[in-house]
Amino acid sequence: MSLYPSHRANPAAARGHLRFHARPVAVSPGVTLGPSPGRRRGGLRVAASAEQGRRQVEVVYDREAKFNKLADQVDQSAGITRLNLFSPCKINVFLRITGKRPDGFHDLASLFHVISLGDTIKFSLSPSKSKDRLSTNVAGVPVDESNLIIKALNLYRKKTGTDNFFWIHLDKKVPTGAGLGGGSSNAATALWAANQFSGCIASEKDLQEWSGEIGSDIPFFFSQGAAYCTGRGEIVEDIRNPLPANLPMVLIKPPEACSTAEVYKVTYFYNMRFEMHCFTNKLVLQRLRLEQTSRNDPLALLKEITENGISQDACVNDLEPPAFDVLPSLKKLKKRIIAANRGDYNAVFMSGSGSTIVGIGAPDPPAFVYDDDDYKDVFVSEACFLTRNENEWYREPISSKATFSKEDLPPEVASVAD
């Protein structure tokens, strides 16, 4: 199929016919010369007929068919020059920390699932053979080589020996410091894009294995979208029964962000700023204590959720206690959502290392999120579970709605909320 839909935008205007009568030829009535009537070969249709003693040959030149054939040949020889891809985030439906590793990381066992909230990334081939150029709509997001998108492109060139460089624009909707894996998804999407531009010389398995070199969560996005992840998160096993796409959820994230490193190991500071702006006033020395984590068998949790659905008891997150120590307001938010729940949510839990609280079962937040000034800057988004087909990247659902904060509401609505 042509990459340029304008080639076929107006078939009627593009179609032209050239007809002429040839000299009569000796044919028996009912005998057809050449291809059968209506068959096209390279835009040329040849038909012959004999009726009532009059012999006629009609040649029809179909300009539209010829033009489309040439366009397809151009597309095939030129390759891809631009690509827009959806870069969805994920939630941890449950997250167990099972041990401390010699390399300083923690072993985990978690049900990761892609959801419909995501960024859009636009890739264009750059005439430069030395540098990528990244831009974004969000201030504060790095656009240099510290960004996982650039790291992913550098990794792909290193592994494959290709020399494609890109202009990239990141249209960001997933908040940072949210425990939603937005940066990891961006990196996976960049690897997928680079492979498409190079004619898919690497397999999905290759991309998944390579991606673990730059981030523990990145390999997950090369699953079908629902996977049981162990190790640092890089050991990915697709699950048989992804969660239903028609099960709604709401994401609620306060403006404060939680650094994953600070949740795993918090150092005491007072009235100091953290590099990852995790908590800026008062912090209590706290470490993730394995002896205080849940004793639930992660495989039993996986079986319960995939066979019986989401429930509060099954949505365990061992990072909640240290995250709530880092950010007490996050603990308060979760408690208020649970207290305000009138049967709308099957479960309320924190995703990843925070600071997003997820309510499964309804697309709307409790009323206090709109009514209370303490939550005027909160990030709110509805979402649903999402998967992908093999050899295709994730697609944003048509019904997906934009995210918003209270400040985004129209004046007449905001006044009611106030």
Coordinates of C-alpha atoms in Angstrom, one line a residue:
M1 CA 0.0 0.0 0.0
S2 CA 1.3 3.5 -0.8
L3 CA 2.5 5.6 2.1
Y4 CA 0.9 8.6 0.3
P5 CA -2.9 8.4 0.6
S6 CA -3.2 11.5 -1.7
H7 CA -2.4 9.3 -4.6
R8 CA -5.8 7.8 -4.3
A9 CA -7.6 10.7 -2.7
N10 CA -9.8 11.4 -5.7
P11 CA -10.1 8.4 -8.0
A12 CA -12.7 10.0 -10.2
A13 CA -10.4 12.9 -11.0
A14 CA -7.5 10.7 -11.6
R15 CA -9.3 8.2 -13.9
G16 CA -8.9 8.8 -17.6
H17 CA -9.8 6.5 -20.5
L18 CA -8.4 6.3 -24.0
R19 CA -10.5 4.3 -26.4
F20 CA -10.0 3.5 -30.1
H21 CA -11.4 1.0 -32.5
A22 CA -8.9 -1.3 -34.3
R23 CA -9.2 -2.8 -37.7
P24 CA -11.7 -5.7 -37.7
V25 CA -10.0 -9.0 -37.1
A26 CA -11.3 -12.4 -37.9
V27 CA -12.7 -13.9 -34.7
S28 CA -15.5 -16.3 -34.2
P29 CA -18.5 -15.0 -32.3
G30 CA -18.1 -15.4 -28.5
V31 CA -14.3 -15.8 -28.7
T32 CA -12.3 -13.4 -26.4
L33 CA -8.8 -12.2 -27.4
G34 CA -6.1 -11.7 -24.8
P35 CA -7.0 -11.3 -21.1
S36 CA -10.5 -11.8 -20.0
P37 CA -12.7 -8.7 -20.1
G38 CA -12.0 -6.3 -17.2
R39 CA -8.6 -7.8 -16.2
R40 CA -6.0 -5.1 -15.6
R41 CA -2.3 -5.6 -16.3
G42 CA -0.2 -2.6 -15.5
G43 CA -3.1 -0.2 -16.1
L44 CA -4.1 -1.6 -19.5
R45 CA -7.3 -3.4 -20.1
V46 CA -7.8 -5.2 -23.5
A47 CA -11.1 -6.7 -24.5
A48 CA -12.5 -8.0 -27.8
S49 CA -16.1 -8.8 -28.7
A50 CA -18.1 -9.8 -31.7
E51 CA -21.7 -8.9 -31.9
Q52 CA -24.1 -9.0 -34.9
G53 CA -21.2 -9.5 -37.4
R54 CA -19.4 -6.4 -36.2
R55 CA -15.9 -7.1 -34.9
Q56 CA -14.4 -4.6 -32.4
V57 CA -11.3 -4.4 -30.2
E58 CA -11.4 -2.0 -27.3
V59 CA -8.3 -0.9 -25.4
V60 CA -8.8 1.1 -22.2
Y61 CA -5.9 2.9 -20.5
D62 CA -6.6 3.2 -16.7
R63 CA -4.4 6.1 -15.5
E64 CA -5.4 5.6 -11.9
A65 CA -4.2 2.0 -11.8
K66 CA -0.9 3.0 -13.5
F67 CA -0.3 5.9 -11.2
N68 CA -0.9 3.7 -8.1
K69 CA 1.5 1.1 -9.3
L70 CA 4.2 3.7 -9.8
A71 CA 3.5 5.2 -6.4
D72 CA 3.9 1.8 -4.7
Q73 CA 7.2 1.3 -6.5
V74 CA 8.5 4.6 -5.3
D75 CA 7.4 3.8 -1.7
Q76 CA 9.2 0.5 -1.8
S77 CA 12.4 1.9 -3.1
A78 CA 12.4 5.0 -0.8
G79 CA 11.6 3.2 2.4
I80 CA 10.1 4.9 5.5
T81 CA 11.0 8.6 6.1
R82 CA 8.4 9.5 8.8
L83 CA 6.7 7.5 11.5
N84 CA 4.2 8.5 14.2
L85 CA 3.8 6.0 17.1
F86 CA 1.8 5.7 20.3
S87 CA 3.9 5.2 23.4
P88 CA 1.6 3.9 26.1
C89 CA 2.4 3.6 29.8
K90 CA 1.9 0.7 32.3
I91 CA 0.6 0.0 35.7
N92 CA 1.7 -2.7 38.2
V93 CA -1.4 -4.5 39.1
F94 CA 0.6 -6.1 41.9
L95 CA 4.2 -5.7 42.9
R96 CA 6.1 -8.0 45.3
I97 CA 9.7 -7.3 46.3
T98 CA 11.2 -10.8 46.9
G99 CA 14.8 -10.1 47.8
K100 CA 17.9 -8.0 47.5
R101 CA 20.4 -8.8 44.8
P102 CA 24.2 -8.7 45.0
D103 CA 24.3 -5.9 42.4
G104 CA 22.3 -3.6 44.6
F105 CA 19.0 -4.1 42.8
H106 CA 15.9 -5.8 44.2
D107 CA 14.3 -8.9 42.8
L108 CA 10.6 -8.3 42.1
A109 CA 7.6 -10.3 40.9
S110 CA 4.9 -8.2 39.3
L111 CA 2.0 -8.2 36.9
F112 CA 2.7 -5.4 34.5
H113 CA -0.1 -4.3 32.1
V114 CA -0.1 -1.6 29.4
I115 CA -2.9 0.9 29.6
S116 CA -4.3 3.4 27.2
L117 CA -2.7 6.6 28.5
G118 CA 0.3 7.4 26.5
D119 CA 2.6 9.8 24.6
T120 CA 2.9 10.3 20.9
I121 CA 6.4 10.2 19.3
K122 CA 7.1 11.5 15.8
F123 CA 10.2 10.2 14.1
S124 CA 11.7 11.6 10.9
L125 CA 14.9 10.6 9.2
S126 CA 17.6 13.2 9.6
P127 CA 20.0 14.2 6.8
S128 CA 22.6 14.2 9.5
K129 CA 24.7 11.1 10.0
S130 CA 26.1 12.2 13.3
K131 CA 23.4 13.4 15.7
D132 CA 19.7 12.9 16.7
R133 CA 17.6 15.9 17.6
L134 CA 14.8 15.6 20.2
S135 CA 12.2 18.2 21.1
T136 CA 9.2 17.9 23.4
N137 CA 6.1 19.8 24.5
V138 CA 7.0 19.6 28.3
A139 CA 9.5 21.8 30.0
G140 CA 12.0 20.0 32.2
V141 CA 12.1 16.8 30.1
P142 CA 15.8 16.3 29.0
V143 CA 16.4 16.3 25.3
D144 CA 20.1 15.3 25.4
E145 CA 21.7 11.9 25.6
S146 CA 20.3 11.4 29.1
N147 CA 16.9 10.9 27.6
L148 CA 16.0 7.2 27.2
I149 CA 14.8 7.8 23.6
I150 CA 18.3 8.9 22.6
K151 CA 19.9 6.1 24.6
A152 CA 17.6 3.6 22.8
L153 CA 18.6 4.9 19.4
N154 CA 22.3 4.8 20.3
L155 CA 21.8 1.3 21.5
Y156 CA 20.1 0.2 18.2
R157 CA 22.9 1.7 16.1
K158 CA 25.5 0.0 18.3
K159 CA 23.8 -3.5 18.0
T160 CA 23.0 -3.3 14.3
G161 CA 25.7 -1.1 12.8
T162 CA 23.0 1.1 11.1
D163 CA 23.7 4.8 10.6
N164 CA 20.2 6.3 10.7
F165 CA 19.8 9.4 12.8
F166 CA 16.5 11.1 13.6
W167 CA 14.5 14.2 14.3
I168 CA 12.1 13.2 17.1
H169 CA 9.3 15.1 18.7
L170 CA 7.9 13.8 22.0
D171 CA 4.3 14.9 22.7
K172 CA 4.1 14.0 26.3
K173 CA 0.9 13.2 28.2
V174 CA 2.2 10.7 30.8
P175 CA 3.4 12.6 33.9
T176 CA 7.0 12.0 35.1
G177 CA 7.7 10.5 38.5
A178 CA 4.4 8.7 38.4
G179 CA 5.4 5.0 38.6
L180 CA 3.8 4.5 35.1
G181 CA 7.0 3.7 33.1
G182 CA 6.5 6.5 30.6
G183 CA 10.2 6.9 29.9
S184 CA 10.7 3.2 29.6
S185 CA 7.8 3.1 27.1
N186 CA 9.4 5.9 25.1
A187 CA 12.7 3.9 24.9
A188 CA 10.9 0.8 23.7
T189 CA 9.0 2.8 21.1
A190 CA 12.2 4.3 19.8
L191 CA 13.8 0.9 19.4
W192 CA 10.7 -0.3 17.5
A193 CA 10.8 2.8 15.3
A194 CA 14.5 2.5 14.5
N195 CA 14.0 -1.1 13.5
Q196 CA 11.1 -0.2 11.2
F197 CA 13.3 2.5 9.5
S198 CA 16.0 -0.2 9.0
G199 CA 13.7 -2.7 7.4
C200 CA 13.1 -4.8 10.6
I201 CA 16.6 -6.4 10.5
A202 CA 16.2 -7.2 14.2
S203 CA 13.6 -9.5 15.7
E204 CA 11.3 -8.5 18.5
K205 CA 13.2 -10.9 20.8
D206 CA 16.4 -9.1 19.9
L207 CA 14.9 -5.7 20.8
Q208 CA 13.5 -7.1 24.0
E209 CA 16.9 -8.5 25.1
W210 CA 18.9 -5.4 24.1
S211 CA 16.5 -3.0 25.8
G212 CA 17.4 -4.5 29.3
E213 CA 20.8 -2.9 29.0
I214 CA 19.4 0.6 29.4
G215 CA 16.4 0.0 31.7
S216 CA 14.7 -2.8 33.7
D217 CA 11.1 -1.9 32.7
I218 CA 11.8 -1.5 29.0
P219 CA 11.7 -5.2 27.9
F220 CA 8.2 -5.5 29.2
F221 CA 6.8 -3.3 26.4
F222 CA 7.9 -5.9 23.8
S223 CA 5.4 -8.3 25.4
Q224 CA 1.8 -8.5 24.2
G225 CA 1.1 -5.8 26.8
A226 CA 0.3 -8.1 29.8
A227 CA 3.2 -10.0 31.5
Y228 CA 4.5 -11.5 34.7
C229 CA 7.9 -9.9 35.2
T230 CA 10.6 -11.1 37.5
G231 CA 14.3 -10.5 38.2
R232 CA 14.8 -6.7 38.0
G233 CA 11.8 -6.6 35.8
E234 CA 13.7 -7.7 32.6
I235 CA 12.5 -11.3 32.7
V236 CA 9.2 -11.1 30.9
E237 CA 6.6 -13.9 30.5
D238 CA 3.3 -13.1 28.6
I239 CA 0.2 -14.2 30.5
R240 CA -2.6 -16.1 28.8
N241 CA -5.5 -13.9 29.9
P242 CA -4.8 -10.2 29.7
L243 CA -7.2 -8.1 31.7
P244 CA -10.4 -7.0 29.8
A245 CA -10.1 -3.8 27.7
N246 CA -13.6 -2.7 28.8
L247 CA -12.6 -2.5 32.5
P248 CA -12.2 1.2 33.2
M249 CA -9.8 2.8 35.7
V250 CA -8.9 6.3 36.9
L251 CA -5.4 7.5 37.5
I252 CA -4.8 10.2 40.2
K253 CA -1.4 11.7 40.6
P254 CA -0.5 14.6 42.9
P255 CA 2.1 17.1 41.6
E256 CA 4.8 15.7 43.9
A257 CA 6.9 13.1 42.2
C258 CA 8.6 10.0 43.8
S259 CA 12.0 9.0 42.8
T260 CA 12.3 5.2 42.5
A261 CA 15.7 5.3 44.1
E262 CA 14.5 7.3 47.0
V263 CA 11.6 4.9 47.6
Y264 CA 14.0 1.9 47.7
K265 CA 16.5 3.8 49.9
V266 CA 15.8 7.1 51.5
T267 CA 18.5 9.3 53.0
Y268 CA 17.7 11.9 55.6
F269 CA 17.7 15.5 54.6
Y270 CA 15.9 18.5 56.1
N271 CA 14.7 21.5 54.1
M272 CA 16.8 20.3 51.2
R273 CA 15.9 19.8 47.5
F274 CA 16.2 16.4 46.0
E275 CA 17.5 16.0 42.5
M276 CA 14.3 14.1 41.6
H277 CA 12.2 16.5 43.7
C278 CA 10.7 13.6 45.6
F279 CA 9.9 15.3 48.9
T280 CA 11.3 18.7 49.7
N281 CA 10.5 19.5 53.4
K282 CA 11.0 16.8 55.9
L283 CA 12.1 13.2 55.3
V284 CA 12.5 10.5 57.8
L285 CA 15.3 8.0 57.4
Q286 CA 13.7 4.9 55.9
R287 CA 14.7 1.9 54.0
L288 CA 12.7 -0.7 52.2
R289 CA 12.6 -3.5 54.9
L290 CA 12.2 -6.9 53.3
E291 CA 11.0 -8.3 56.6
Q292 CA 8.0 -6.0 56.5
T293 CA 6.9 -6.8 52.9
S294 CA 3.9 -8.9 52.1
R295 CA 4.1 -12.6 52.4
N296 CA 1.7 -13.2 49.5
D297 CA 2.9 -15.7 46.9
P298 CA 3.2 -13.7 43.7
L299 CA 2.1 -16.7 41.6
A300 CA -1.0 -17.1 43.7
L301 CA -1.7 -13.4 43.2
L302 CA -1.3 -13.8 39.5
K303 CA -3.7 -16.8 39.4
E304 CA -6.3 -15.0 41.5
I305 CA -6.3 -11.9 39.2
T306 CA -6.2 -13.7 35.9
E307 CA -8.9 -16.2 36.9
N308 CA -11.2 -14.2 39.2
G309 CA -10.4 -10.6 38.3
I310 CA -9.2 -7.5 40.2
S311 CA -9.7 -7.4 44.0
Q312 CA -8.3 -5.2 46.7
D313 CA -6.6 -8.1 48.5
A314 CA -4.8 -9.2 45.3
C315 CA -3.5 -5.7 44.4
V316 CA -0.5 -5.8 46.7
N317 CA 2.4 -3.3 46.3
D318 CA 5.3 -3.7 48.6
L319 CA 6.6 -0.3 47.7
E320 CA 3.6 1.5 49.2
P321 CA 4.9 1.7 52.8
P322 CA 8.3 3.3 51.9
A323 CA 6.6 5.6 49.3
F324 CA 4.1 6.7 51.9
D325 CA 7.0 7.5 54.3
V326 CA 8.6 9.6 51.6
L327 CA 5.3 11.3 50.7
P328 CA 2.7 11.2 53.5
S329 CA 0.2 13.1 51.4
L330 CA 0.1 10.1 49.0
K331 CA -0.9 7.8 51.8
K332 CA -3.7 10.3 52.7
L333 CA -4.8 10.4 49.1
K334 CA -5.2 6.7 48.9
K335 CA -7.1 6.6 52.2
R336 CA -9.5 9.3 51.1
I337 CA -10.2 7.5 47.8
I338 CA -11.0 4.2 49.6
A339 CA -13.2 6.1 52.2
A340 CA -15.1 7.8 49.4
N341 CA -15.5 4.6 47.4
R342 CA -19.2 3.6 47.1
G343 CA -18.6 0.4 45.3
D344 CA -17.2 2.0 42.2
Y345 CA -13.7 0.7 42.6
N346 CA -12.7 -3.0 42.8
A347 CA -9.3 -2.0 44.1
V348 CA -7.3 1.2 44.9
F349 CA -3.5 0.9 44.9
M350 CA -0.3 2.7 44.0
S351 CA 1.4 1.9 40.7
G352 CA 5.1 1.1 40.7
S353 CA 7.1 3.3 43.1
G354 CA 4.5 6.1 42.9
S355 CA 3.2 8.6 42.9
T356 CA 0.1 7.6 40.9
I357 CA -2.9 6.1 42.7
V358 CA -5.0 3.8 40.5
G359 CA -8.7 3.1 41.0
I360 CA -9.9 0.0 39.0
G361 CA -13.6 -0.3 38.1
A362 CA -14.7 3.3 37.3
P363 CA -13.3 6.1 35.0
D364 CA -14.0 9.0 37.3
P365 CA -12.3 10.2 40.5
P366 CA -14.2 10.8 43.8
A367 CA -15.8 14.2 44.1
F368 CA -13.3 15.5 46.7
V369 CA -10.6 15.6 44.0
Y370 CA -12.6 18.5 42.4
D371 CA -14.0 20.0 45.6
D372 CA -10.9 20.2 47.8
D373 CA -8.3 22.9 47.1
D374 CA -5.6 20.5 48.3
Y375 CA -6.1 18.6 45.0
K376 CA -6.4 21.6 42.6
D377 CA -3.2 20.6 40.8
V378 CA -3.8 16.9 40.8
F379 CA -3.3 15.0 37.5
V380 CA -6.4 12.9 36.5
S381 CA -6.9 10.6 33.6
E382 CA -9.2 7.8 32.8
A383 CA -7.7 4.7 31.1
C384 CA -8.3 1.1 30.2
F385 CA -6.1 -2.0 29.7
L386 CA -4.4 -2.3 26.4
T387 CA -2.6 -5.0 24.4
R388 CA -1.0 -5.3 21.0
N389 CA -0.8 -7.9 18.2
E390 CA 2.5 -9.6 17.3
N391 CA 4.6 -7.6 14.8
E392 CA 2.4 -4.5 15.4
W393 CA 3.0 -1.7 17.8
Y394 CA 0.5 -0.4 20.3
R395 CA -2.4 1.7 19.0
E396 CA -4.2 4.4 20.9
P397 CA -7.9 3.5 21.4
I398 CA -10.3 5.8 19.6
S399 CA -12.3 6.4 22.8
S400 CA -9.2 7.5 24.7
K401 CA -9.8 10.9 26.3
A402 CA -7.4 13.6 27.1
T403 CA -5.9 14.0 30.6
F404 CA -6.6 17.1 32.7
S405 CA -6.1 18.9 35.9
K406 CA -8.6 21.1 37.7
E407 CA -7.0 24.1 36.1
D408 CA -8.0 22.7 32.7
L409 CA -11.7 22.9 33.5
P410 CA -13.8 25.6 31.8
P411 CA -14.5 28.6 34.1
E412 CA -18.2 27.7 34.5
V413 CA -17.2 24.2 35.6
A414 CA -14.3 25.2 37.7
S415 CA -16.5 27.6 39.7
V416 CA -18.8 24.8 40.5
A417 CA -15.8 22.6 41.5
D418 CA -14.5 25.4 43.7

